[in-house]
Amino acid sequence: MSAGSKEHKPATKLVEAGRKPEWTGRVVNPPVVRASTHLYASEAERTETLKNNHDGVFYYGRRGAQTQWALAEALTEIEPGAHGTVLYPSGVAAIAGALMAVLRPGDVLLVSDNSYEPSRLMASGLLKKWGVEHRFFDPTDLEAYHQAFCEQTRAVWLESPGSLTMEVCDVPAMARIAREKGAVSLIDNTWATPLGFPAIQHGCDISVMSLTKHVSGHSDAMMGSASAGERWYRALRRTSQQLGQVVSPDDASLMLRGLRTMHVRLEQSTKSALAIAEWLKTRPEVAHVLCPMLPGDAGHELWSRDFSGACGLFSFVLKGRDDAARARLVDNLELFGIGYSWGGFESLALPFDPAPIRSAASWPPASWDPQDKLGVRLSIGLEDPDDLIADLTQAFVKMDNA
Ligand SMILES: *Cc1c(COP(=O)(O)O)cnc(C)c1O
């Protein structure tokens, strides 16, 4: 449980969080404790420990040791309203673990149509096999969302903004409606992190993150988390223990290292992303810039109302052009890698085509010229934005000079 630092501002909490003296000893960071077996002082101590299944006490390696406890504790401290956090070996494992903690056969899950593809696949794959049905809803249509509920709706899965197409949902309203209907609201909060969007404070029951992205920040480790108030934290923890989910202390240590600087990295990459998004708006090659923190964006109003921060991830859509042109664009970028993931110190570019996977909200949106549909997602890293703009400029020229 978090203690003491509640009144501090987020940047201060990031520095302090999880650094309990009984875990760190006399050094700044908790040690990397590699342990399967935890040794008991006596048989009496072993039987006593067996009776309690508490956080933060030695038991056996699957329940972690100081390194993992410190990370989970730190994530709880930065998520206002959370009682605890469960760690998972990847973001996708966190999504699966959270949904499995909530859903039972016969339930219906509502899924935001802009959700990360593996979340959709979880609904249409494993959950379906288990007898859980799902319905997709248009993330920007509150009325359609309301209508999508039925007697059996047990949970809603939100993602805001959608990590490819960047629609912002009215999360506080959606969480409130879910609660009124007796459903649990879960959100993939990877984009904003609790620093930019305190999801539980905004009414969500369970806040899930891929720590692989902003918390790691260095593209060298994978992990996921789910944070919740007391009731759902207990369910998450129980399910995770039954599934045998555990993360390595080495990776937890990398995540703790990343976490300490997340605030400054997010601030810097948001600033650069905004500069690049504004510049892209002026380019004749670009039909749409999808970036909620950009004034005029479809999600800007909700973003300004609900978010206190952003990140370097946004998308744009080419004006006309074909696949070959888009490939020339990304192939000619020198400072942007082509690859999955985001939130690292290095910039990335990823072509995307959500049309075939959409079910409730068409892509491209009906109001657009149907020729404008080829998207590129940019994850802006910590390079100088002027260099990134120069790189994009030369790649745009090469795109059209085949
Ligand atoms: C990457 C990502 C995940 C999954 O995280 P992994 O750690 O790669 O499994 C979940 N949600 C979103 C929005 C993501 O971008």
XYZ file of N, CA and C in Angstrom, residues 19-25 56 66:
27
model
N 10.211 3.226 -3.000
C 11.552 3.129 -2.397
C 11.460 3.010 -0.878
N 10.848 1.912 -0.420
C 10.735 1.688 1.026
C 12.082 1.253 1.586
N 12.502 1.844 2.690
C 13.814 1.487 3.257
C 13.941 -0.015 3.532
N 12.847 -0.669 3.916
C 12.965 -2.113 4.205
C 13.185 -2.914 2.917
N 12.965 -2.295 1.768
C 13.233 -2.984 0.506
C 14.567 -2.567 -0.099
N 14.913 -1.281 0.058
C 16.122 -0.783 -0.595
C 17.365 -0.929 0.281
N 17.178 -1.063 1.604
C 18.343 -1.056 2.490
C 18.974 0.329 2.462
N 4.201 -8.002 -0.279
C 5.396 -7.446 0.344
C 6.008 -8.302 1.424
N 11.624 -8.045 -3.343
C 11.653 -6.580 -3.246
C 11.598 -5.862 -4.588
